[in-house]
Short mmCIF file of C-alpha atoms in Angstrom, two decimals:
data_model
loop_
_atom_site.label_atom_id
_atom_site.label_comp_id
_atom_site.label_asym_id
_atom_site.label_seq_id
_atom_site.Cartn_x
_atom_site.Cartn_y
_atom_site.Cartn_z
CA UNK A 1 -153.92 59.01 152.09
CA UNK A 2 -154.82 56.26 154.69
CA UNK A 3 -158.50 56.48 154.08
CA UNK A 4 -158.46 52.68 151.88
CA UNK A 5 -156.37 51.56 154.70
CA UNK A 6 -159.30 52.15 157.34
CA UNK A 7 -161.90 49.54 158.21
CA UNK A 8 -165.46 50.47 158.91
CA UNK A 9 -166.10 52.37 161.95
CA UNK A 10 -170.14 51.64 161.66
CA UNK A 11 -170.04 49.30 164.67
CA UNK A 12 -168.25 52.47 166.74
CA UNK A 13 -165.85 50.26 168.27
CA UNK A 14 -163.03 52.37 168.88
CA UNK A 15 -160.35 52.46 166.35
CA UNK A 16 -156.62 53.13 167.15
CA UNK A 17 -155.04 54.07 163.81
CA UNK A 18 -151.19 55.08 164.21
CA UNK A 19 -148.87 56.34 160.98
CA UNK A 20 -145.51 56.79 160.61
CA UNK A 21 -144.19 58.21 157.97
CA UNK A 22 -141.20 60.71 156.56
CA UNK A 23 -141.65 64.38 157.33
CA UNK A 24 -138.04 65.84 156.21
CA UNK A 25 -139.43 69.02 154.37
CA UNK A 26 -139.69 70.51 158.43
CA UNK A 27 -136.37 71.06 158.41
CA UNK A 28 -136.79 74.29 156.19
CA UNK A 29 -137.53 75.50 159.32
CA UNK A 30 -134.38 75.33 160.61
CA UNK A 31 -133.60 79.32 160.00
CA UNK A 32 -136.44 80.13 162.56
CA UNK A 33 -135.00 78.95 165.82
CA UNK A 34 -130.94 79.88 166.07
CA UNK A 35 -130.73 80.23 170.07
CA UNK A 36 -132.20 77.60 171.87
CA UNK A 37 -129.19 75.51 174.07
CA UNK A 38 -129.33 71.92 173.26
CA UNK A 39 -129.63 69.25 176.13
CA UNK A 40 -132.95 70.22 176.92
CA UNK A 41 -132.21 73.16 179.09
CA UNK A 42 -135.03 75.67 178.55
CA UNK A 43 -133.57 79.14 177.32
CA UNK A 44 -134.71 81.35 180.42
CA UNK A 45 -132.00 79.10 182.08
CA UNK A 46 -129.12 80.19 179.63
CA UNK A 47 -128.29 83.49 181.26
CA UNK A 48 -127.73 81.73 184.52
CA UNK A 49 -125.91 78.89 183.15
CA UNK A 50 -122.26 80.34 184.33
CA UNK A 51 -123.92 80.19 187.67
CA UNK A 52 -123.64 76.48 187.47
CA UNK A 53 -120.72 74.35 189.00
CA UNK A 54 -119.54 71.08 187.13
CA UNK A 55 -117.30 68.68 187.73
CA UNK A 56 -115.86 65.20 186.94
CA UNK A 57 -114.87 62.47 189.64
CA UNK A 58 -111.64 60.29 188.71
CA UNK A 59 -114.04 57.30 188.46
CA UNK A 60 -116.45 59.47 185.84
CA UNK A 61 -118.97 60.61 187.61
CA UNK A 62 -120.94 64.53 186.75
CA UNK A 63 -121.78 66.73 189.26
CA UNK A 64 -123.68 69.71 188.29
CA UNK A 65 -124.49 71.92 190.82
CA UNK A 66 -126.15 75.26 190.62
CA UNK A 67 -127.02 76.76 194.01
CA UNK A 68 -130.67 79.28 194.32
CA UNK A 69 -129.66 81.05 197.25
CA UNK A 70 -133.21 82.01 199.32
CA UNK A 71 -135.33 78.90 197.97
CA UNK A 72 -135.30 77.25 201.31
CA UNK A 73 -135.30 74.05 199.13
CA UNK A 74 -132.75 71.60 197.75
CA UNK A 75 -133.64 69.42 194.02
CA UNK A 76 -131.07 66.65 193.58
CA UNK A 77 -131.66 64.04 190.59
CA UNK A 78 -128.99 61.30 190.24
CA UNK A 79 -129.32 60.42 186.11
CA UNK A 80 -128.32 56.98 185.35
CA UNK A 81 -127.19 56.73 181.52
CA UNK A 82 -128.99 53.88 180.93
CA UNK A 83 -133.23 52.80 179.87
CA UNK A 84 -135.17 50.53 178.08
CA UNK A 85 -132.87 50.86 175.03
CA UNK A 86 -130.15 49.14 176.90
CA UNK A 87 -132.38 45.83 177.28
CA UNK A 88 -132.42 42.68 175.26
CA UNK A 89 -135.76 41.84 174.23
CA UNK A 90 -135.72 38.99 176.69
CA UNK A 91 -134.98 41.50 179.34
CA UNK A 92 -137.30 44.04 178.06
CA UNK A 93 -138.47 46.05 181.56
CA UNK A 94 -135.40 45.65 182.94
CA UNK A 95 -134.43 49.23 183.35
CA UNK A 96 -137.99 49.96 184.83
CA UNK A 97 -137.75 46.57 187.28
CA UNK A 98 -134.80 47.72 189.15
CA UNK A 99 -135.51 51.10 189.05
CA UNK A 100 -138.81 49.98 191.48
CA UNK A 101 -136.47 47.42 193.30
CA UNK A 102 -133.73 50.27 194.04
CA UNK A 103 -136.63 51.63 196.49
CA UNK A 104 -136.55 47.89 198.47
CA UNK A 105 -134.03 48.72 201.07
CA UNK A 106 -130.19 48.17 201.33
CA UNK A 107 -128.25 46.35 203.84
CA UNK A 108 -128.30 49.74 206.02
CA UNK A 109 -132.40 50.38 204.97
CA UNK A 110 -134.90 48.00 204.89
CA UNK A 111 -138.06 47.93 202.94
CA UNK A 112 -140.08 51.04 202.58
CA UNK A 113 -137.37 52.72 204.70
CA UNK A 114 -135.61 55.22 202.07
CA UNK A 115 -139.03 56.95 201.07
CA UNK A 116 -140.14 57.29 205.38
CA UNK A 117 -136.36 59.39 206.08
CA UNK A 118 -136.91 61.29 203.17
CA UNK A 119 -140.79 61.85 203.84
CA UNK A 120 -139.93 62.30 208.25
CA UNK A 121 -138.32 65.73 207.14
CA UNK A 122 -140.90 67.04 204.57
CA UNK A 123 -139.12 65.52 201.43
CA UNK A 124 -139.99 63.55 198.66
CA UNK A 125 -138.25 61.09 196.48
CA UNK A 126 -139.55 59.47 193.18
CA UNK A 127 -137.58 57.92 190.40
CA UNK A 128 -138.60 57.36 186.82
CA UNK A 129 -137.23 55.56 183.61
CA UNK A 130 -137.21 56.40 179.51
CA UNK A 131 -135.67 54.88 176.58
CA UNK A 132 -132.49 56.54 177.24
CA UNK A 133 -132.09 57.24 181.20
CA UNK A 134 -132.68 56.46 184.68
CA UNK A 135 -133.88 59.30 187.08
CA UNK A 136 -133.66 58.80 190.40
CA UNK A 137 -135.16 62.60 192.42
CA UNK A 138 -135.28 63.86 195.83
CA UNK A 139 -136.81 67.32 196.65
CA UNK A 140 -136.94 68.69 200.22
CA UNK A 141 -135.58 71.27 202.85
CA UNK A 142 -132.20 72.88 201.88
CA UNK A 143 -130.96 72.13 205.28
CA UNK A 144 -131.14 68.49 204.68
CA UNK A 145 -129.28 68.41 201.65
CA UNK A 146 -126.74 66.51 203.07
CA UNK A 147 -129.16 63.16 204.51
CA UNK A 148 -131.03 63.15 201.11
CA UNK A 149 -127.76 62.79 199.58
CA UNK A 150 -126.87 60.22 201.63
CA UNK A 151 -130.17 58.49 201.24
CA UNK A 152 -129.94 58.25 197.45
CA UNK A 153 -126.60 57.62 197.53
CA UNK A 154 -127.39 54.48 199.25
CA UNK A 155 -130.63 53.60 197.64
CA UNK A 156 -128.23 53.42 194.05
CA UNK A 157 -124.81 51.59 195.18
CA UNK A 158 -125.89 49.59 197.51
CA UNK A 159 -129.22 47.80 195.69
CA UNK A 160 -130.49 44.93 197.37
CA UNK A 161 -131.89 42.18 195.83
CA UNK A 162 -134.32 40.03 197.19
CA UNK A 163 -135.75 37.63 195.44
CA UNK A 164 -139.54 37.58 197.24
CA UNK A 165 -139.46 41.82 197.17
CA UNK A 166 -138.95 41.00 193.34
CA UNK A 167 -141.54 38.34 193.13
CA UNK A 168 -143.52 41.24 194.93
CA UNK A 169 -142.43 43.67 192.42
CA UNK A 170 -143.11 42.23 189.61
CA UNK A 171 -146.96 41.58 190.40
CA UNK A 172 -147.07 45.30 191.05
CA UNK A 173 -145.56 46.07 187.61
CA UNK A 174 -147.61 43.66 185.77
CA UNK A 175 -150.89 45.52 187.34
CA UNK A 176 -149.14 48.22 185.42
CA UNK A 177 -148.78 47.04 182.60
CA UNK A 178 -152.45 45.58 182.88
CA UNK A 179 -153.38 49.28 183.38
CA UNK A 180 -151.64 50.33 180.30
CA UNK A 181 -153.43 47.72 178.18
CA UNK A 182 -156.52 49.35 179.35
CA UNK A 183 -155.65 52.85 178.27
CA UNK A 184 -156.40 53.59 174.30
CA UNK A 185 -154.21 56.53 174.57
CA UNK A 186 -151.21 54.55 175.88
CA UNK A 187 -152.41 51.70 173.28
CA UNK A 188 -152.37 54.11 170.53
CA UNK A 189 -148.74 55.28 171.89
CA UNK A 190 -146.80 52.01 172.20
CA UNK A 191 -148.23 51.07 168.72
CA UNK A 192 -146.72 54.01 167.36
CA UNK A 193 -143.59 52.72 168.59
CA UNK A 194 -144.08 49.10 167.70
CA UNK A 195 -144.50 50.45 164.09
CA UNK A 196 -142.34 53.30 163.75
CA UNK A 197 -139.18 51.31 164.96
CA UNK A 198 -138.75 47.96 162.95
CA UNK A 199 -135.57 47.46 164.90
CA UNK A 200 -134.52 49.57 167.05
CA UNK A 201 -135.61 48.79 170.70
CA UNK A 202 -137.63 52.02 170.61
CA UNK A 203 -140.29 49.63 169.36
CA UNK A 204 -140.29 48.06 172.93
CA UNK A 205 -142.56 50.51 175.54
CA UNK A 206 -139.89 51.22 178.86
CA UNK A 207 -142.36 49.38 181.24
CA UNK A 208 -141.76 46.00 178.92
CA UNK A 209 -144.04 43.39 178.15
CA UNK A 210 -145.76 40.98 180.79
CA UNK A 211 -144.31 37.82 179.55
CA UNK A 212 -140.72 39.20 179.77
CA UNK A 213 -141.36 40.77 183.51
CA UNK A 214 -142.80 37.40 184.71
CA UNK A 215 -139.61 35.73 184.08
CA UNK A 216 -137.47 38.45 186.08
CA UNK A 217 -134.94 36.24 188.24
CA UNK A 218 -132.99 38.35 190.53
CA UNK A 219 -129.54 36.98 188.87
CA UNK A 220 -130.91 38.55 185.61
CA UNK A 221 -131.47 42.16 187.51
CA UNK A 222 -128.30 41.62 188.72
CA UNK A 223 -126.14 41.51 186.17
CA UNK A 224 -128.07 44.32 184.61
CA UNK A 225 -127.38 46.41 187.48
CA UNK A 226 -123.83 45.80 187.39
CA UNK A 227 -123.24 46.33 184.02
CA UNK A 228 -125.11 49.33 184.06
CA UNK A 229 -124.93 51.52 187.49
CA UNK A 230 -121.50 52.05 187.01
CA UNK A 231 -120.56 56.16 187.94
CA UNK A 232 -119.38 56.35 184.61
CA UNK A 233 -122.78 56.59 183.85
CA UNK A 234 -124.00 58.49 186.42
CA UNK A 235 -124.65 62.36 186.93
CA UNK A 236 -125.91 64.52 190.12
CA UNK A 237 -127.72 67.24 189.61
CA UNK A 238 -128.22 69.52 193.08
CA UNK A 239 -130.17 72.88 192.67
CA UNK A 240 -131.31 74.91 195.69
CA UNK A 241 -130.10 76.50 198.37
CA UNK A 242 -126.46 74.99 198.95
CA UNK A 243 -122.80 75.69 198.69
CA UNK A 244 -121.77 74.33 195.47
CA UNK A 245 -118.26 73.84 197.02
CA UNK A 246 -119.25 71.88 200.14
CA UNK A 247 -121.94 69.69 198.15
CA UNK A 248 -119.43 69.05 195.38
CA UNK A 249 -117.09 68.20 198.63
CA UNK A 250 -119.86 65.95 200.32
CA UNK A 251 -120.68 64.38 197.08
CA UNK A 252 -116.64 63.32 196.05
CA UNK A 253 -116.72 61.64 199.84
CA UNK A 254 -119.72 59.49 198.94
CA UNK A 255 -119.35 58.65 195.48
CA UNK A 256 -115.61 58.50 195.09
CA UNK A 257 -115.19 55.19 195.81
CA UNK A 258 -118.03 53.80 193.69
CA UNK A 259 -115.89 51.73 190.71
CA UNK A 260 -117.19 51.24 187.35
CA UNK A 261 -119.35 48.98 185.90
CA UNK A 262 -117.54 46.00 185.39
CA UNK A 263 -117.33 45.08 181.12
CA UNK A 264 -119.04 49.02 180.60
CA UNK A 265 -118.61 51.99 178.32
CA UNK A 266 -120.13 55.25 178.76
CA UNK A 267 -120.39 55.19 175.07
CA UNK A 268 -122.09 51.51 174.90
CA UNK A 269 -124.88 51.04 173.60
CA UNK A 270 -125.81 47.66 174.28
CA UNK A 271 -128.66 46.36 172.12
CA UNK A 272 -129.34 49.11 169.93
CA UNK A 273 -129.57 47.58 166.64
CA UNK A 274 -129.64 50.45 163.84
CA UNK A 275 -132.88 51.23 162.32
CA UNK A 276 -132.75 51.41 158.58
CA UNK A 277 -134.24 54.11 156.36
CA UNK A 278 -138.39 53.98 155.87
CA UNK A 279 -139.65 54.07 152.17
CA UNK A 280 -143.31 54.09 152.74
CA UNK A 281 -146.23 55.06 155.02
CA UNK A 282 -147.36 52.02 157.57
CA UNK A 283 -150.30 52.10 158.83
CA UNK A 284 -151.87 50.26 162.09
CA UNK A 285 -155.58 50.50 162.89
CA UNK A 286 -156.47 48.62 166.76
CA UNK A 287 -159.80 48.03 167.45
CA UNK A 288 -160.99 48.49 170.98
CA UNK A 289 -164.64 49.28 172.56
CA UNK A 290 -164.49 52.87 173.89
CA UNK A 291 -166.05 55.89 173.21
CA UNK A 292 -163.34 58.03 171.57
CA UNK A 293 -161.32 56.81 168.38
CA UNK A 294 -157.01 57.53 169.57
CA UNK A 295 -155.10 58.41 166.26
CA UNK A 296 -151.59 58.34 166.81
CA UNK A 297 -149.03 60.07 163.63
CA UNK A 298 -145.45 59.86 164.02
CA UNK A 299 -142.87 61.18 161.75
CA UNK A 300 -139.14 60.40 161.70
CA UNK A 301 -136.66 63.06 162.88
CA UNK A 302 -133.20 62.90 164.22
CA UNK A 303 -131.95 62.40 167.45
CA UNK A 304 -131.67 65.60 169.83
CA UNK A 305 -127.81 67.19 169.25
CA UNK A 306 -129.14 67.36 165.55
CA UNK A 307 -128.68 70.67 163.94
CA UNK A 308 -132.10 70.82 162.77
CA UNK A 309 -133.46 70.08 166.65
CA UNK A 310 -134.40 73.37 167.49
CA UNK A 311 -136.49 73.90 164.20
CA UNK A 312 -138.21 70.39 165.15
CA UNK A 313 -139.47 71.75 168.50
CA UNK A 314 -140.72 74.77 166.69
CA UNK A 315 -142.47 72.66 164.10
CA UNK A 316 -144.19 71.03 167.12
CA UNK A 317 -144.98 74.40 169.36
CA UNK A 318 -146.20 75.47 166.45
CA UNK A 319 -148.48 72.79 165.19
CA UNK A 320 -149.89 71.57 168.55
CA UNK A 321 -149.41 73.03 171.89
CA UNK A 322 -151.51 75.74 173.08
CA UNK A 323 -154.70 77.07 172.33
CA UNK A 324 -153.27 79.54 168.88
CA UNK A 325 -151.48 76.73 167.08
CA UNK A 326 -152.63 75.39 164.01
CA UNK A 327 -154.20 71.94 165.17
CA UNK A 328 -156.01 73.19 167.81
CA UNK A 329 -157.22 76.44 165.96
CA UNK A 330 -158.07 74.74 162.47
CA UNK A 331 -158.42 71.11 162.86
CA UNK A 332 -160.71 71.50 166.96
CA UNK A 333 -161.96 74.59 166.99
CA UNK A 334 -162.91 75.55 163.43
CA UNK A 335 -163.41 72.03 161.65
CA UNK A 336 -164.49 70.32 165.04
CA UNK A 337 -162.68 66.97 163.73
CA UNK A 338 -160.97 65.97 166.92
CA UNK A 339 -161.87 66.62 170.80
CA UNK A 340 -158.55 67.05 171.56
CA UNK A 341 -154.67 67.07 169.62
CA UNK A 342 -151.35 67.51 170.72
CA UNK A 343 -147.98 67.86 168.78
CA UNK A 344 -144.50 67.33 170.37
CA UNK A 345 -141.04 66.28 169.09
CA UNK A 346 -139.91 63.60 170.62
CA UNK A 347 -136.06 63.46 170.30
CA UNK A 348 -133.90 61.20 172.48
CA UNK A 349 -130.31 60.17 172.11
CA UNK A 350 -131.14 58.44 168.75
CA UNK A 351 -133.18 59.09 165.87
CA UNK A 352 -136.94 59.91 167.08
CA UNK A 353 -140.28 60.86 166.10
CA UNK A 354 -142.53 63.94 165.62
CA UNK A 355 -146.10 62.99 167.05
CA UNK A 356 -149.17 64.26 166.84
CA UNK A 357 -152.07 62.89 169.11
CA UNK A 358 -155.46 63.58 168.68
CA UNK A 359 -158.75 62.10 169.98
CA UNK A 360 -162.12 62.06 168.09
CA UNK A 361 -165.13 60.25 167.33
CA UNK A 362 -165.06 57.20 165.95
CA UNK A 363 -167.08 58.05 162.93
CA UNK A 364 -164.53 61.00 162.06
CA UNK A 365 -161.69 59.25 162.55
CA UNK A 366 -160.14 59.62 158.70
CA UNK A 367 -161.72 62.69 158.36
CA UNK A 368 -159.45 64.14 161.18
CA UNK A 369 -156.34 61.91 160.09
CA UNK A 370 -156.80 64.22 156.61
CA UNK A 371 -157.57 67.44 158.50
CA UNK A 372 -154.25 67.06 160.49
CA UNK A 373 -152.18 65.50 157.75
CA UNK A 374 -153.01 68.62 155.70
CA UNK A 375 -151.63 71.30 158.08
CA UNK A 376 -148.29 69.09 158.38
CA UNK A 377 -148.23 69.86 154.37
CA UNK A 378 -149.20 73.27 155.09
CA UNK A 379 -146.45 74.08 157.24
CA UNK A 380 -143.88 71.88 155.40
CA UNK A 381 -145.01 73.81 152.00
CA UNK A 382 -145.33 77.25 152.94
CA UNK A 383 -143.33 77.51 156.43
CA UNK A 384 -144.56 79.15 159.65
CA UNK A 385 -145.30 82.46 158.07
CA UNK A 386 -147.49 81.50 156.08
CA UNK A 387 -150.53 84.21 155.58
CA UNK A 388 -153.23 83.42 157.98
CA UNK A 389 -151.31 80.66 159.22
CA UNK A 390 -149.56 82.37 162.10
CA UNK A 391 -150.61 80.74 165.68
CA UNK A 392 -152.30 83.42 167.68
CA UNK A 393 -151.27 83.73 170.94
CA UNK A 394 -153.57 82.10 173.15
CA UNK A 395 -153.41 80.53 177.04
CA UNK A 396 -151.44 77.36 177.64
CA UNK A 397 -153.76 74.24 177.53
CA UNK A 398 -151.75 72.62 180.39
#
């Protein structure tokens, strides 16, 4: 179907071709996973989810705790309910900006000092941002739950600011960006996006664009941060070896007095403009110089408390992860079309996509966009049962 959309390949410059189309015949599948819990929480954790301990602050703010008695070790992630969604397109990066400049100190830590007191006792504290969230992590020994707390606790309310640490920041994330741009898989990715998503700020990639993160101004971070780090949007998660009583305890101390965002809404959604329904295939082909054509195929599914969910993920184990599903079996190992494919469903908190990624050579490039298009019909026609078509079990491909 794409093959009078693709350009010669002769000259073996590398060719990025992303689709994105309308796969609703997977949700026949929707009888073969009843079970899984939604949210993301993997089922082995569903018989231990009444060992879990959550509660609600007057101001809003989760607190899940769920303690692992022996582990010696303490998890807590602070999620921030907001990501690159939230952003304007003149403040696109935003999320990801202040989510490097909550790391640049606070009145009580200077620069460089929150990772060095997490790191002096064996810890380690990270933080990353997606379309929807915020993620701010800390892992380390259970018996100093309580000064990691305190750490991040500070690191979120009490963001500082300053404007040559942002000037500073902002060179580092443009080298990221730079690195992106050098990446055909991550090209092949954010053009997948860029198509799929007409409207919708899903079309922007999290980490923004350089000529909206080289006009960053810290009153512009600023106001973001205040509208948005509000506990109202915030949840801890602690898992390890604690007292769910005293951390909830410790944790009502810190954060209780933490008032919402000024002009927010939990339920706000800022600048997500709806995205209406697609009618046709699009097709993108990028040319680049590199060894290895990137195809990139995304299909439109719903967003993740959708009933058909579950039978989405299954498409995707199914289709593309491990070594018995159906891309790697039929379209790698048998018709040796692609060097390498992947399938995952991608659902956030609205609509998403089902991708497939695969990498071959240039001059096989349609050829594998065919092979892999036809076991999407395959399974959509016929279902997961089909005979033959059963994934054998095989060892994860990590």
């Amino acid at each position: 179907m794409i093959v009078n959309l693709m350009p010669s390949i002769s000259s073996r410059r590398c060719v990025l071709p992303v689709l994105s189309g309308l796969l609703g015949a997977v949700a026949v599948l929707g009888g073969c996973a009843t079970s899984r819990p939604r949210a993301g929480v993997p089922p082995a954790m569903v018989a231990h989810r009444s060992a879990s301990t959550v509660s609600k602050l007057d101001n809003g703010m989760r607190i899940i705790v769920r303690p692992q008695p022996g582990t010696a070790v303490v998890a807590l992630q602070l999620w921030i309910d907001v990501g690159s969604a939230d952003e304007s397109d003149a403040l696109a990066g935003a999320a990801h900006a202040l989510e490097h400049m909550v790391f640049k100190g606070t009145e009580r830590r200077g620069v460089g000092d929150i990772a060095r007191e997490i790191e002096s006792v064996g810890g380690d504290v990270n933080a990353w941002t997606s379309l929807d969230h915020t993620v701010f992590h800390v892992t380390m020994p259970a018996r100093d739950w309580q000064r990691g707390l305190a750490v991040l606790a500070d690191a979120v309310l009490n963001v500082k600011l300053d404007d040559e640490e942002l000037r500073k920041e902002i060179e580092v994330i443009l080298e990221e960006i730079k690195e992106s741009d050098d990446s055909p898989a991550s090209v092949a990715a954010h053009e997948l996006f860029a198509l799929a998503f007409e409207h919708h700020p899903y079309r922007r990639p999290v980490i923004g664009w350089a000529a909206t993160v080289r006009r960053f101004r810290r009153a512009a971070l600023d106001r973001f941060l205040r509208r948005y780090y509000g506990p109202e949007r915030m949840a801890l998660v602690v898992v390890g070896e604690v007292d769910a009583a005293r951390v909830q305890a410790r944790v009502a101390r810190i954060f209780a007095a933490a008032r919402p965002a000024a002009g927010s809404r939990p339920a706000q959604r800022g600048f997500r403009a709806a995205e209406p329904s697609q009618q046709q295939l699009r097709v993108r082909v990028v040319q680049r110089p590199c060894r290895e054509a990137q195809l990139a195929l995304g299909f439109r599914i719903p967003e993740l408390t959708a009933a058909d969910s579950p039978a989405l993920d299954l498409a995707a184990v199914i289709l593309g992860q491990g070594e018995g599903s159906w891309l790697v079996r039929r379209v790698k190992d048998e018709q040796q079309v692609v060097t390498d494919v992947a399938a995952y469903a991608y659902a956030p908190r609205d609509p998403g996509l089902l991708i497939v990624n695969a990498a071959s050579r240039p001059e096989r490039v349609v050829e594998a966009a065919a092979a892999i298009s036809e076991q999407l019909r395959l399974l959509a026609q016929t279902g997961p049962h089909a005979r033959g078509a059963r994934a054998r079990p095989g060892p994860d491909r990590g």
